[in-house]
Short mmCIF file of C-alpha atoms in Angstrom, two decimals:
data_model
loop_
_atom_site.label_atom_id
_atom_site.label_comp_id
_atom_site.label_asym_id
_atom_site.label_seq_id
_atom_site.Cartn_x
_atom_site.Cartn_y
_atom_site.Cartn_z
CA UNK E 1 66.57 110.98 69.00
CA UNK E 2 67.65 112.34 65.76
CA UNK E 3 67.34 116.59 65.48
CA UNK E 4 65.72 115.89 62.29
CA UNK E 5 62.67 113.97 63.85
CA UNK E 6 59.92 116.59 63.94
CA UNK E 7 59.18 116.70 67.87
CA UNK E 8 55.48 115.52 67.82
CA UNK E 9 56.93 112.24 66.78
CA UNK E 10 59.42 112.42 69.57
CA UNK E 11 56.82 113.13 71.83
CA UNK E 12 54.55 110.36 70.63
CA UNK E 13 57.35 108.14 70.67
CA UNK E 14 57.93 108.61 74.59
CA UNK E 15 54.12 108.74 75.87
CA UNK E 16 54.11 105.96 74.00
CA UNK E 17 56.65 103.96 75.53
CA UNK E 18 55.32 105.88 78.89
CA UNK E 19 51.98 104.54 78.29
CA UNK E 20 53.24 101.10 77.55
CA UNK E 21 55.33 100.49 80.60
CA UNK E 22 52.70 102.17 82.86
CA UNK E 23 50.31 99.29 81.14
CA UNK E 24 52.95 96.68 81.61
CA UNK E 25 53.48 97.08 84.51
CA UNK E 26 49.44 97.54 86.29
CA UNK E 27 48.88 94.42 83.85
CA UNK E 28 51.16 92.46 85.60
CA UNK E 29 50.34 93.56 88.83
CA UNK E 30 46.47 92.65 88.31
CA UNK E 31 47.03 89.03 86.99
CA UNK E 32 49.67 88.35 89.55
CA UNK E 33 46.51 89.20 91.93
CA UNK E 34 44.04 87.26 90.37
CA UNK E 35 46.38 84.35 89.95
CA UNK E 36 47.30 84.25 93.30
CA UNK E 37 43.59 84.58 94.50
CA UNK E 38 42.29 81.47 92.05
CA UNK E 39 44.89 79.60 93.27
CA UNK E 40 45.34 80.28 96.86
CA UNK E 41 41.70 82.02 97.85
CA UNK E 42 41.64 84.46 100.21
CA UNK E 43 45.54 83.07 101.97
CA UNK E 44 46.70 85.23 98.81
CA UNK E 45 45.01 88.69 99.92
CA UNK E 46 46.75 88.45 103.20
CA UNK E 47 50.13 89.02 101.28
CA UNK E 48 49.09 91.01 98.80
CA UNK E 49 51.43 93.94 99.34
CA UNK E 50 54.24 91.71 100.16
CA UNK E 51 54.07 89.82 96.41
CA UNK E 52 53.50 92.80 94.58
CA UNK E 53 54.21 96.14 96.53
CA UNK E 54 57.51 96.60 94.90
CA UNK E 55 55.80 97.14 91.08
CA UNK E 56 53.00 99.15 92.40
CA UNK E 57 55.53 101.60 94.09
CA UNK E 58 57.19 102.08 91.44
CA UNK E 59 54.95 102.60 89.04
CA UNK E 60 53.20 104.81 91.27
CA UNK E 61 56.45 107.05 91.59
CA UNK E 62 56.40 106.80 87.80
CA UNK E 63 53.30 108.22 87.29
CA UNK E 64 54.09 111.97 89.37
CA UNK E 65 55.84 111.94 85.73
CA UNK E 66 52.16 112.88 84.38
CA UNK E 67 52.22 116.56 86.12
CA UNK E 68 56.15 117.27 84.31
CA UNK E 69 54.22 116.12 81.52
CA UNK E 70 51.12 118.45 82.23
CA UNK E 71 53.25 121.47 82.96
CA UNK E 72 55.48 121.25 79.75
CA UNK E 73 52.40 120.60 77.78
CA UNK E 74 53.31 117.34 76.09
CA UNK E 75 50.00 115.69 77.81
CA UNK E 76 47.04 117.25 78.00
CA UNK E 77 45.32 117.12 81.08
CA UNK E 78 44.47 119.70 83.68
CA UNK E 79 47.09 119.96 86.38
CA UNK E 80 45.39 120.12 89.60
CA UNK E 81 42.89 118.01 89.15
CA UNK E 82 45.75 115.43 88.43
CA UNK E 83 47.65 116.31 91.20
CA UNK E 84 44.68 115.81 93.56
CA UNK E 85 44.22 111.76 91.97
CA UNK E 86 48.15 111.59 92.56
CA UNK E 87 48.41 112.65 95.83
CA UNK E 88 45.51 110.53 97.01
CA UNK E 89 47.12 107.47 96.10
CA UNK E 90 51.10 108.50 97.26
CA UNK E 91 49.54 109.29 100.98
CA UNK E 92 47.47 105.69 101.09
CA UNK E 93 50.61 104.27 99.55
CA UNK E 94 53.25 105.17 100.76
CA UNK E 95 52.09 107.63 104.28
CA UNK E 96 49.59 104.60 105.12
CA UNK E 97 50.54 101.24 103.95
CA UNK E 98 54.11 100.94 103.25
CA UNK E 99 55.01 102.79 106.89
CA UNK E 100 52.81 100.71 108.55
CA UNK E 101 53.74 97.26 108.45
CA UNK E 102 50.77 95.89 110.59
CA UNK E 103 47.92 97.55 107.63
CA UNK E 104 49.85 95.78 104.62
CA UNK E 105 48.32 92.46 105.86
CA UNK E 106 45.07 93.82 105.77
CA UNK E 107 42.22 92.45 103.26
CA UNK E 108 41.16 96.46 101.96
CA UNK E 109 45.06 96.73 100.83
CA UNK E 110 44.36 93.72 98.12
CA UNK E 111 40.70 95.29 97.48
CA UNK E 112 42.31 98.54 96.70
CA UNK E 113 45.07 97.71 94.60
CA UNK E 114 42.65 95.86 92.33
CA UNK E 115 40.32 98.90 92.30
CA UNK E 116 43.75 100.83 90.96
CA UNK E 117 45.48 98.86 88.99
CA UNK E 118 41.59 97.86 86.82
CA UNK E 119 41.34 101.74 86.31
CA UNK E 120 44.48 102.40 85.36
CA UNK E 121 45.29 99.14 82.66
CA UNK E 122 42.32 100.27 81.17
CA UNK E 123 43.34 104.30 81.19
CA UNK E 124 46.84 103.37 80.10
CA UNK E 125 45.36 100.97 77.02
CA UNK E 126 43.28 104.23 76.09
CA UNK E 127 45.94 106.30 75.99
CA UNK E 128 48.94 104.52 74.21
CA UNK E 129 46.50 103.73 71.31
CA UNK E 130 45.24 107.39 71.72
CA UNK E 131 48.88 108.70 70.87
CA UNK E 132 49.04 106.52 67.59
CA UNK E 133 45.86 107.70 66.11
CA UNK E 134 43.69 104.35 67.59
CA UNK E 135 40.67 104.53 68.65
CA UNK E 136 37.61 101.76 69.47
CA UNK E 137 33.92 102.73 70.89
CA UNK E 138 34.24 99.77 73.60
CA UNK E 139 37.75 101.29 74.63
CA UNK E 140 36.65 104.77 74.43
CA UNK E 141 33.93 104.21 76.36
CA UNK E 142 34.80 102.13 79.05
CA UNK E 143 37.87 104.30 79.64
CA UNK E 144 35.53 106.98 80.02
CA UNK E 145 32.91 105.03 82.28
CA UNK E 146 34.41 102.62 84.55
CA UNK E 147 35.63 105.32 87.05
CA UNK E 148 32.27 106.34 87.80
CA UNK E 149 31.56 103.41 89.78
CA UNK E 150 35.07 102.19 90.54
CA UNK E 151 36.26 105.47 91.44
CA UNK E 152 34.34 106.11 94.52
CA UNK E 153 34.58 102.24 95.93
CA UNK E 154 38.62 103.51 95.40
CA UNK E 155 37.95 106.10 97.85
CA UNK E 156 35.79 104.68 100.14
CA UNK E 157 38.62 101.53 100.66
CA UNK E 158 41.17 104.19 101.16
CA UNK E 159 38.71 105.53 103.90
CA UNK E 160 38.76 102.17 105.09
CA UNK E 161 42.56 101.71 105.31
CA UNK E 162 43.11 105.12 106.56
CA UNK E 163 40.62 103.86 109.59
CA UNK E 164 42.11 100.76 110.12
CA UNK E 165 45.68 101.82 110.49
CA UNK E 166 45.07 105.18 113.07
CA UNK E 167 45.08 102.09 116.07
CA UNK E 168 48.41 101.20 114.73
CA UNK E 169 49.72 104.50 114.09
CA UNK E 170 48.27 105.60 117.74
CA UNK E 171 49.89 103.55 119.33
CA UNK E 172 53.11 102.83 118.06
CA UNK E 173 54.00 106.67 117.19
CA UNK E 174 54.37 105.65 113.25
CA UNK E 175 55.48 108.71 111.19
CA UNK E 176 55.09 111.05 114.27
CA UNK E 177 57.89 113.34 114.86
CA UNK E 178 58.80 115.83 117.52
CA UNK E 179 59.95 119.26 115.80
CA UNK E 180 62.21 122.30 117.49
CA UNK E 181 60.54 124.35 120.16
CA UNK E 182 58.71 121.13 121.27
CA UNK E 183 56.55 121.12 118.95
CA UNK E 184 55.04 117.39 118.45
CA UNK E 185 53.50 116.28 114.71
CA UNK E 186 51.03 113.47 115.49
CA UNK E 187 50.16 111.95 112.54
CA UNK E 188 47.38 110.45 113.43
CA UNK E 189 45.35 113.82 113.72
CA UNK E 190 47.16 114.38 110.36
CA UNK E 191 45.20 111.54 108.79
CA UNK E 192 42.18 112.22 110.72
CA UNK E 193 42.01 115.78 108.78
CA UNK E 194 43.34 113.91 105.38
CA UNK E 195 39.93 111.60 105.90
CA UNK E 196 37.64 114.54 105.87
CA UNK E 197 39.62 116.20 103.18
CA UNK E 198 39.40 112.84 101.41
CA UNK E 199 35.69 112.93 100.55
CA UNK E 200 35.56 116.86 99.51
CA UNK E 201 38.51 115.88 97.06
CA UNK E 202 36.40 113.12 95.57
CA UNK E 203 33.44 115.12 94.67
CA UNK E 204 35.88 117.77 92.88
CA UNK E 205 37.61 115.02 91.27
CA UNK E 206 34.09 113.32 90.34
CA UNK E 207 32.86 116.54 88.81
CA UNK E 208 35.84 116.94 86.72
CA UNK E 209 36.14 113.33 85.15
CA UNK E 210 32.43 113.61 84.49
CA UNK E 211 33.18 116.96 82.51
CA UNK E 212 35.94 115.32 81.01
CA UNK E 213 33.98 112.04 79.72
CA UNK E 214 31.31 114.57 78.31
CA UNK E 215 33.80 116.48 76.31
CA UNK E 216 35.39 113.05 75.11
CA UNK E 217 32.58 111.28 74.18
CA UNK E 218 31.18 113.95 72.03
CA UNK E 219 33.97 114.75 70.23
CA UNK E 220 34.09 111.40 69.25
CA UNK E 221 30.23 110.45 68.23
CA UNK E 222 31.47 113.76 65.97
CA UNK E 223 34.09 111.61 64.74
CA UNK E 224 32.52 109.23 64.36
CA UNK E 225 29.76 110.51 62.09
CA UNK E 226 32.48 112.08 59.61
#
């Protein structure tokens, strides 16, 4: 960019383009899924992850860019709360499914990434037209609404998946290392824990969107009225 650009352009000029490729790319992933499921029925859910587990890694990976852009202030967002809904989704991603080769046939892998990638083309939309002064009430609102009952079915399938791969993980030794001093990291227990952990996560994450769609809808009925 030119020096001369004042930097809130520059800054609306990259969540922008952020925004758009995030949307781009969880579009994509979603009609490749329904696509495939029209055409081939429930065949297509059994390779789900193999079609389209490439884009969803990587836009997953993409989107830890949301807690530089938190810290630096060019997003505004609270940090941990983000880095809880982060986390969640790199440990079922990339701890559960992609390490386990056996759970990336399974039918809650397809059923997940929908859940995800509906939220998040319809967060992304909200926010790139957010940056450039756009607003609708449908948008608004739905970006604000549709987590409260898609969120938890999101956590209860990662529940799922978590309980369907600790057989696999058991008994093939997936992910578990020995350390120095003989000490052994099962990672099965690991996930065991992570599952309990899973559920108190949820309700602080729950209580903070809920906050969140409180403070955003008001501020714009305000805006609305003016």
């Amino acid at each position: 960019f030119c020096p001369s650009v004042p930097p809130l352009y520059r800054k609306n000029v990259y969540l922008f383009i952020y925004y758009l490729i995030q949307f781009c790319g969880h579009s994509w992933i979603f009609t490749n899924m329904m696509v495939r499921f029209f055409s081939f029925g429930k065949d297509s859910m059994v390779d789900t992850f193999y079609a389209i587990g490439l884009v969803m890694r990587i836009c997953q990976s993409i989107s830890l860019l949301e807690l530089v852009h938190i810290y630096v202030g060019i997003e505004s967002n609270h940090l941990f709360p983000r880095f809880l809904q982060l986390m969640e989704r790199v440990i079922i991603l990339f701890g559960v499914i992609t390490s386990q080769e056996e759970v990336q046939e399974k039918y809650v892998v397809c059923v997940l990434f929908i859940f995800w990638n509906l939220l998040d083309m319809v967060r992304y939309t909200y926010s790139m037209l957010s940056v450039i002064g756009t607003s609708y009430t449908i948008l608004t609102w739905l970006s604000q609404t549709l987590w409260m009952p898609v969120y938890p079915l999101c956590v209860l399938a990662e529940a799922f998946a978590i309980h369907q791969s600790l057989p696999y993980f058991e008994s093939l030794g997936t992910n578990s290392t020995t350390l120095p001093f003989d000490i052994s990291t099962c990672f099965p227990y690991m996930l065991k824990l992570y599952l309990m952990m899973l559920f108190i996560g949820m309700y602080f994450t729950y209580s903070h969107l809920y906050m969140e769609r409180r403070d955003v809808l008001r501020v714009f009925s305000i805006k609305k009225k003016m």
